XYZ file of C-alpha atoms in Angstrom:
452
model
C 67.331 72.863 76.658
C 70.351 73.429 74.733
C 72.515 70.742 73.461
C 75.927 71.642 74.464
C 77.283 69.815 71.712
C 75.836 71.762 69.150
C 77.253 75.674 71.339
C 79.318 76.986 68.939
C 79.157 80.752 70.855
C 79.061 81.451 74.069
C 77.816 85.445 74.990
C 80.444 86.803 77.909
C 77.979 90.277 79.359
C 78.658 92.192 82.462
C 75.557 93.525 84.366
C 75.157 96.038 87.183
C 72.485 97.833 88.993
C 71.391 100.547 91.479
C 69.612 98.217 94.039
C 69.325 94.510 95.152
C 68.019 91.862 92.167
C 68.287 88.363 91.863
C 68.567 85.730 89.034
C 65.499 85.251 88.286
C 64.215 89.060 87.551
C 67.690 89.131 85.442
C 66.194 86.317 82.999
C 62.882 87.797 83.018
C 64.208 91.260 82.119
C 66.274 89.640 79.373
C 63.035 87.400 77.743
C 60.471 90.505 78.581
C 62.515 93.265 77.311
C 63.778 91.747 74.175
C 60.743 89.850 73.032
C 59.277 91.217 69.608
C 63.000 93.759 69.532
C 64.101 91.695 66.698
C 61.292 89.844 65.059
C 59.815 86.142 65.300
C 63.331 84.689 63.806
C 65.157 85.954 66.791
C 63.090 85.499 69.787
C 64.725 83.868 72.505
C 62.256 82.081 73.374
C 61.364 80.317 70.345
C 65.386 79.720 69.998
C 65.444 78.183 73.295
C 62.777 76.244 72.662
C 64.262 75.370 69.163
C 67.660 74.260 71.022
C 69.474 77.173 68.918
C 69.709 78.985 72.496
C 71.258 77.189 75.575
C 70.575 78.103 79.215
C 71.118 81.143 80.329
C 73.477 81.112 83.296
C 73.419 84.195 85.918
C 75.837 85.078 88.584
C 74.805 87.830 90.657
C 76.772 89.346 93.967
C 75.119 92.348 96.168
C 77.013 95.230 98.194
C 76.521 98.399 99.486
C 72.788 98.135 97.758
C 74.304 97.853 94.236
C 74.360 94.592 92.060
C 76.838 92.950 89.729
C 77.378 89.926 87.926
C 77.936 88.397 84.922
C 75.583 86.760 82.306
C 76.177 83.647 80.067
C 74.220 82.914 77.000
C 75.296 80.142 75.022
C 73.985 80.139 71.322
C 74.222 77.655 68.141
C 73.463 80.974 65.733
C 75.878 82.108 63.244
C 78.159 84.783 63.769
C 76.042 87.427 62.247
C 72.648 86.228 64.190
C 74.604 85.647 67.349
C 76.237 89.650 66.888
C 72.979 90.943 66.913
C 70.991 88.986 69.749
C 74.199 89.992 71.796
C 73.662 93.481 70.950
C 69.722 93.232 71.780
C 70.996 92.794 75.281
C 72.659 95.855 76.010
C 69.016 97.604 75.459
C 68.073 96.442 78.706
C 67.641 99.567 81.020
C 65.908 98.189 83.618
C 65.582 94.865 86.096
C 62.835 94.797 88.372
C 62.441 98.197 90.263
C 66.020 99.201 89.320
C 67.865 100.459 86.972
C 70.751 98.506 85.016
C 73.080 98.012 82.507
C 74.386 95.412 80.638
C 77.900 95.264 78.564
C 79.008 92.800 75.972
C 82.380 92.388 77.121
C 83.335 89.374 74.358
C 82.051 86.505 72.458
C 84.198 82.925 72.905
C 84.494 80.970 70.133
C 84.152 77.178 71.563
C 85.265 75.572 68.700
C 88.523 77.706 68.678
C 88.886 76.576 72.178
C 88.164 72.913 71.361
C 90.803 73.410 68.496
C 93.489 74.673 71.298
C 92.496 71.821 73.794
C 93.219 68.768 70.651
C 96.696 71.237 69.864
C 97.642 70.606 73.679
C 96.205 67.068 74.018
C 98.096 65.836 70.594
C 101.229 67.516 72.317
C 101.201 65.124 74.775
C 100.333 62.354 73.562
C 102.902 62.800 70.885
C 106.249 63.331 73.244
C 104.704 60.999 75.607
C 102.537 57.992 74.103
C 104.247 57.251 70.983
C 107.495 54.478 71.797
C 110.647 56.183 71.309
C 112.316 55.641 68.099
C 114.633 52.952 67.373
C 118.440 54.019 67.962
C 120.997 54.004 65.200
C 123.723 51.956 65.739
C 125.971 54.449 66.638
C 123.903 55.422 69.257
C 123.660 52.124 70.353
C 127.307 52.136 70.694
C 127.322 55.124 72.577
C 125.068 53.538 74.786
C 127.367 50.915 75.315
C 130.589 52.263 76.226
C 128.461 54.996 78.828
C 127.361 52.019 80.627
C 130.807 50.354 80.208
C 132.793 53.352 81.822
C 129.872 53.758 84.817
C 131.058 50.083 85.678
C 134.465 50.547 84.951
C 134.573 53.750 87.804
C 135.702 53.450 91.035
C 135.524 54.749 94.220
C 138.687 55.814 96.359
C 138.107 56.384 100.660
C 135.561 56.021 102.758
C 133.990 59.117 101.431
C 133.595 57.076 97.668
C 135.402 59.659 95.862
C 135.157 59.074 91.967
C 138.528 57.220 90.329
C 139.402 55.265 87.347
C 139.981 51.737 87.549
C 143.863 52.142 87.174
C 144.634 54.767 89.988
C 145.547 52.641 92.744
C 148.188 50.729 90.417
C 149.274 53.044 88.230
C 152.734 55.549 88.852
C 151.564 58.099 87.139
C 147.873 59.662 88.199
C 145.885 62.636 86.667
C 143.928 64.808 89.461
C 140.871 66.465 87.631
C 137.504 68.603 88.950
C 134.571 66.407 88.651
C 132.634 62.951 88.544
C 132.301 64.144 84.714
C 135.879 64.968 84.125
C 136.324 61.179 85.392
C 133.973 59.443 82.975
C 135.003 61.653 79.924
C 138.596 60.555 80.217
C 137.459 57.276 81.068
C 135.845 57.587 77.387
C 138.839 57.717 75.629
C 140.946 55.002 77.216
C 142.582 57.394 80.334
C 141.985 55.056 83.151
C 144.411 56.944 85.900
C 141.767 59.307 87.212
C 140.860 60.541 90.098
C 138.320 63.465 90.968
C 138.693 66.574 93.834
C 134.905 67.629 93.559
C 135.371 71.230 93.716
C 138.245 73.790 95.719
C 137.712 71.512 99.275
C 139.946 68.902 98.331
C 139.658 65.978 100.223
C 142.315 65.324 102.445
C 142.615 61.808 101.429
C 143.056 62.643 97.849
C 146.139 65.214 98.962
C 147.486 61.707 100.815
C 147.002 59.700 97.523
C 149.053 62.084 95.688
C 152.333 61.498 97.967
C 152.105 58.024 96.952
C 152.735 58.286 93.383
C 155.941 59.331 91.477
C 154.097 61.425 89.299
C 150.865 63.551 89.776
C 149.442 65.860 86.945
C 146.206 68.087 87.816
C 144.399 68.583 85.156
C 141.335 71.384 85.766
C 138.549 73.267 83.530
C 140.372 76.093 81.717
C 138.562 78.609 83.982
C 138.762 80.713 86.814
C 137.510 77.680 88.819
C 140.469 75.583 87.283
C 142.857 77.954 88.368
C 141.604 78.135 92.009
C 141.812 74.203 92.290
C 145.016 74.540 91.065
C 146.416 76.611 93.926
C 145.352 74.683 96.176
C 146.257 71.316 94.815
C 149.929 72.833 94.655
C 149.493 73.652 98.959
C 147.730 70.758 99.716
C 149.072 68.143 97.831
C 152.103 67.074 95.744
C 151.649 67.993 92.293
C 154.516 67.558 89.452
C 152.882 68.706 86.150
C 149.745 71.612 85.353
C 147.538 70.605 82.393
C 144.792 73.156 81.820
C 141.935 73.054 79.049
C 141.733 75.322 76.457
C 140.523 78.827 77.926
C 136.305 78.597 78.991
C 136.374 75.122 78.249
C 135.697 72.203 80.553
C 137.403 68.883 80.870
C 134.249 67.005 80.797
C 133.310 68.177 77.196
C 136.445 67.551 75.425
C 137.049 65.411 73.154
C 140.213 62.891 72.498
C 141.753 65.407 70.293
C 141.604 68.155 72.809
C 141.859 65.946 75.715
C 145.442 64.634 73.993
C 146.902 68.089 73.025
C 146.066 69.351 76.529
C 147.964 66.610 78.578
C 150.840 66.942 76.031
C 151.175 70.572 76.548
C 151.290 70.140 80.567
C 153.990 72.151 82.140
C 155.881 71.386 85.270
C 154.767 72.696 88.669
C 158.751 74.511 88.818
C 157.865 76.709 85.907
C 154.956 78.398 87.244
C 155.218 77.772 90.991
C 155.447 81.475 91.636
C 152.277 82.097 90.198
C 149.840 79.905 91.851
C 152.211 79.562 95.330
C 152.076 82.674 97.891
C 155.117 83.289 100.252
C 153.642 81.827 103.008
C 153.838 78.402 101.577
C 154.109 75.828 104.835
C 157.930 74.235 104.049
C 156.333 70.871 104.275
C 155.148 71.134 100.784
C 157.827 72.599 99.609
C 160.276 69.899 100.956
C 158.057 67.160 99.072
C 158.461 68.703 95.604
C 162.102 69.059 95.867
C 162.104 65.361 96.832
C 160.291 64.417 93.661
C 162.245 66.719 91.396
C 165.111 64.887 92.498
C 163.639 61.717 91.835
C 162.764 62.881 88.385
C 166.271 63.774 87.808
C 167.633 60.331 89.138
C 165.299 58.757 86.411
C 166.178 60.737 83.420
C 169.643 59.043 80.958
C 172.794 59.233 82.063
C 175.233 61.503 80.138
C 176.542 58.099 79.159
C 173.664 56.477 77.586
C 173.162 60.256 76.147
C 176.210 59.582 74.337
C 175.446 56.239 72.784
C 172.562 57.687 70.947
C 174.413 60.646 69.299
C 175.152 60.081 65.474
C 178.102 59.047 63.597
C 177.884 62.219 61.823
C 177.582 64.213 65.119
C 180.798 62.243 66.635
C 182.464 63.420 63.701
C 181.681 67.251 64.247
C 182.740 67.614 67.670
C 185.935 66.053 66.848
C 186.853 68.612 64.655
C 185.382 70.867 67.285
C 188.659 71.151 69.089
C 190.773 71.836 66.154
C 188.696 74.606 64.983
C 188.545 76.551 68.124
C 192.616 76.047 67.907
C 193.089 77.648 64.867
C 190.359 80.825 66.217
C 192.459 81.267 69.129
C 196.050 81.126 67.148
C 194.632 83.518 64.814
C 194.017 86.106 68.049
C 197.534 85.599 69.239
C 198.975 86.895 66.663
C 197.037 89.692 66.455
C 198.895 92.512 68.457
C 195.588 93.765 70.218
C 194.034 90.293 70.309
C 194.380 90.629 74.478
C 192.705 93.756 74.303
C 190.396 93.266 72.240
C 189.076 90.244 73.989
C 189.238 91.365 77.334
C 186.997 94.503 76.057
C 184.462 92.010 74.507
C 184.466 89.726 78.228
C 183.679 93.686 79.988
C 180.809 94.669 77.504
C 177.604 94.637 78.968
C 174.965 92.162 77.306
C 172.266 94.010 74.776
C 169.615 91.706 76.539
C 170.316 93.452 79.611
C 169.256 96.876 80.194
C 170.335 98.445 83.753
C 167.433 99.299 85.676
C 167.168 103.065 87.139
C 167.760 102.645 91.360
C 164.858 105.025 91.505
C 162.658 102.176 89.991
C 164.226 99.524 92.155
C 161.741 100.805 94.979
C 158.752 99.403 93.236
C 160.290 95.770 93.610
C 158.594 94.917 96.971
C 154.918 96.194 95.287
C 155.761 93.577 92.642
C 156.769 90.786 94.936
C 153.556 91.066 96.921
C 151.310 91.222 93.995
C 152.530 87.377 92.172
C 150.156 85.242 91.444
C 147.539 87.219 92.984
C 146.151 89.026 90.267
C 145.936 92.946 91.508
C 146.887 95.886 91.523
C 147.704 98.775 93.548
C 147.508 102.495 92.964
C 150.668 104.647 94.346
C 150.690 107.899 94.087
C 153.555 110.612 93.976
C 154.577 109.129 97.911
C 154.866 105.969 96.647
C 152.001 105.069 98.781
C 148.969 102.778 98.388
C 145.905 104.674 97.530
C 143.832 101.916 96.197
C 143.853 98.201 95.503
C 141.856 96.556 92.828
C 141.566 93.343 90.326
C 143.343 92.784 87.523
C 140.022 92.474 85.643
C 138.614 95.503 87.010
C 141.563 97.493 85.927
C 140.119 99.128 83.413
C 136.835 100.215 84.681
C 138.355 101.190 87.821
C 141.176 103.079 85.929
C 139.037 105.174 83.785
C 136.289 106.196 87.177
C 139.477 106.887 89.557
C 139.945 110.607 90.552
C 142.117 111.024 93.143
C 146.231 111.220 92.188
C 147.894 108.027 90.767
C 151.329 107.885 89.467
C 152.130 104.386 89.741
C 150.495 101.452 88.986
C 151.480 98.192 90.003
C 149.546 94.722 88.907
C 149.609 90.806 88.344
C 148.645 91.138 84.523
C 149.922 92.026 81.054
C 150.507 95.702 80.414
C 148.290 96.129 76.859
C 147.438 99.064 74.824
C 144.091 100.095 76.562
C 145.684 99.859 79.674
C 148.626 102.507 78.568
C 146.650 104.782 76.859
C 144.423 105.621 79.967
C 147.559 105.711 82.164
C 148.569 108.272 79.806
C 145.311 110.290 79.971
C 145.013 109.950 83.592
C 148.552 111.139 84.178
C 150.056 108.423 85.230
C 154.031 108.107 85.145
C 154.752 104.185 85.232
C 152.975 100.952 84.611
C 154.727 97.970 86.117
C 153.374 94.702 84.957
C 153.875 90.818 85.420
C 155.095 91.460 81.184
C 154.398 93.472 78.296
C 151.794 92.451 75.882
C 151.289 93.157 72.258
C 151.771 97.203 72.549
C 152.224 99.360 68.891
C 151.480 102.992 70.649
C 154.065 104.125 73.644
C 153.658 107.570 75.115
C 156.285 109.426 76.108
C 154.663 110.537 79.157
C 154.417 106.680 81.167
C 157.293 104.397 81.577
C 156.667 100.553 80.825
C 158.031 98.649 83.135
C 158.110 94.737 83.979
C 158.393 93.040 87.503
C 161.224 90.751 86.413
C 163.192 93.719 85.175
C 163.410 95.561 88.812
């Protein structure tokens, strides 16, 4: 019998027939038919005999009267020999009483397969048998302060909610997303920390923040960030906004970033319109002016203001006085200096442009609309034909059929937003403020909340 350490082919052949056989008249067909077909070199039954032919394997399965199976042949011939004893096969015509055919359908290679099995086998045991390499010492470092900062966290509530070591002492707190924002900060030094876990914040964090004198959220500069945000401001007390940089997350900052971001924090007053709704409960409200007046009873005196103005700048608002003297002698004795004054105290401001009354109407449109990022389509009634996104602006600008001749949003009124209103037809864009436009058609009047 063949050695199957010495296969180097194995013959893959497809047989069917017109009635019921069986194994063994397969293997006699095969020996019977083919003996003497290619000469004493390449009989198979002095190559099986020889061990240059293995056992041939047979798998046969019968229905509806008909045969088929498949046939196995190993062989330790060359390519060339093994091409043509695979080709002697498909002479076979008949098996037994029926007729049959037999198709090559490929020839396997074992040693290419042995060669894939040691490629997948040295895989392994390279990424998983070899010890892992030595770290440098930076890494080592690295190592170090990771398992430094997971000791130094802390957990704040029965509900173990992720917080720097410093929180519960500290004044001052910074409210951020995740367990991740937490540790990051807690990488560079920023101890007074303490996480939300997502838009549900917990009700004991929005407790916590009451307690301190100052309370800056600080959330991913995403979508997501800006969500947490508004409901920070309605749930809890919150005196400075510190976003990071635009599709960036808190947790993979670093110091630089992390520093310019809490620097550039704004207070809550400045944008309160834009992440607060009307409906704001009073409660909040009340709490914020409470700790903008405690902010105010912190900051200097006018007093101690004064002691750290300049000799030089003492000097120049001395002389202050005496200057605007002489100004307003001069404009006495001017005959018309009354008139002329009282004309300048009646001119109207450059800065301030009247608005038309007919574009006053829009006002309540653009009261309804801050900080909630839409916009409505009005049309020649001034009524509301259809409400959309700010981000889907665009899209839904350019499919829109139906009459539009106002357009009211929560965004920036840019270029490619005027130059479909003017293709559409449209007579006014009012926006939250005007962005970098160069191109102004005639036919659509820019117009800004603020300004109606």
């Amino acid at each position: 019998m063949q050695n199957a350490d010495t296969t180097k082919y194995i013959i893959h052949s497809k047989i069917s027939a017109d009635g019921i056989i069986e194994r063994p008249d397969i293997v006699g067909a095969i020996f019977g038919q083919t003996e003497g077909l290619l000469g004493s070199d390449l009989d198979l039954r002095d190559l099986q005999k020889t061990g240059r032919i293995g056992r041939i394997e047979v798998v046969v399965n019968a229905k509806g009267g008909k045969t088929k199976g498949t046939i196995l042949i190993p062989s330790s011939l060359d390519k060339v020999e093994t091409s043509i004893l695979a080709a002697s096969l498909e002479t076979i015509d008949r098996v037994g009483p029926c007729s049959a055919k037999i198709e090559i359908s490929h020839i396997e290679d074992v040693r290419a397969t042995k060669r894939h099995q040691i490629i997948e086998r040295a895989k392994f045991i390279f990424k998983g048998m070899f010890d892992e390499n030595l770290p440098e010492s930076q890494e080592i470092a690295d190592e170090v302060r990771q398992s430094v900062r997971v000791e130094e966290m802390q957990y704040y509530g029965k509900n173990k909610i992720p917080c720097g070591p410093t929180v519960f002492d500290s004044d001052a707190i910074i409210v951020v997303e995740g367990r991740a924002d937490v540790l990051n900060l807690l990488k560079y030094g920023i101890k007074n920390t303490i996480c939300v876990g997502g838009t549900n914040v917990p009700p004991e964090v929005a407790e916590f923040t009451r307690k301190k004198d100052t309370v800056t959220a600080f959330t991913d500069g995403d979508r997501g960030g800006e969500l947490i945000i508004k409901e920070l401001v309605q749930v809890a007390n919150i005196d400075y906004i510190a976003r990071a940089p635009d599709g960036k997350s808190v947790e993979d900052l670093v110091q630089k970033e992390i520093v310019r971001s809490l620097r550039q924090k704004v207070p809550v007053e400045q944008v309160i319109d834009k992440y607060v709704s009307n409906d704001q409960p009073s409660s909040a409200d009340d709490g914020r002016k409470q700790r903008i007046s405690k902010r105010k009873e912190r900051r200097p005196s006018p007093a101690a203001d004064a002691k750290r103005i300049s000799p030089a700048a003492v000097k120049r608002n001395a002389r202050e006085p005496r200057r605007n003297k002489r100004k307003q002698d001069s404009r006495e004795k001017q005959p018309n200096g009354n008139k002329q004054s009282d004309a300048r105290k009646t001119e109207t401001p450059k800065s301030k442009v009247p608005v038309s009354p007919e574009n006053k109407r829009f006002k309540n449109h653009a009261n309804d609309l801050i900080g909630t990022f839409s916009a409505r389509f009005l049309d020649g009634g001034d009524n509301v034909v259809n409400e959309t996104a700010v981000r889907d602006l665009v899209s839904t600008l350019k499919a829109y059929e139906d009459e539009v001749k106002t357009v009211v949003f929560d965004g920036v009124v840019t270029q490619r937003i005027l130059d479909i209103a003017a293709d559409k037809g449209i007579e006014r864009l009012i926006g939250a403020k005007v962005g970098s436009v160069t191109k102004r058609p005639a036919s659509v009047k820019v117009l800004t909340a603020a300004s109606l």
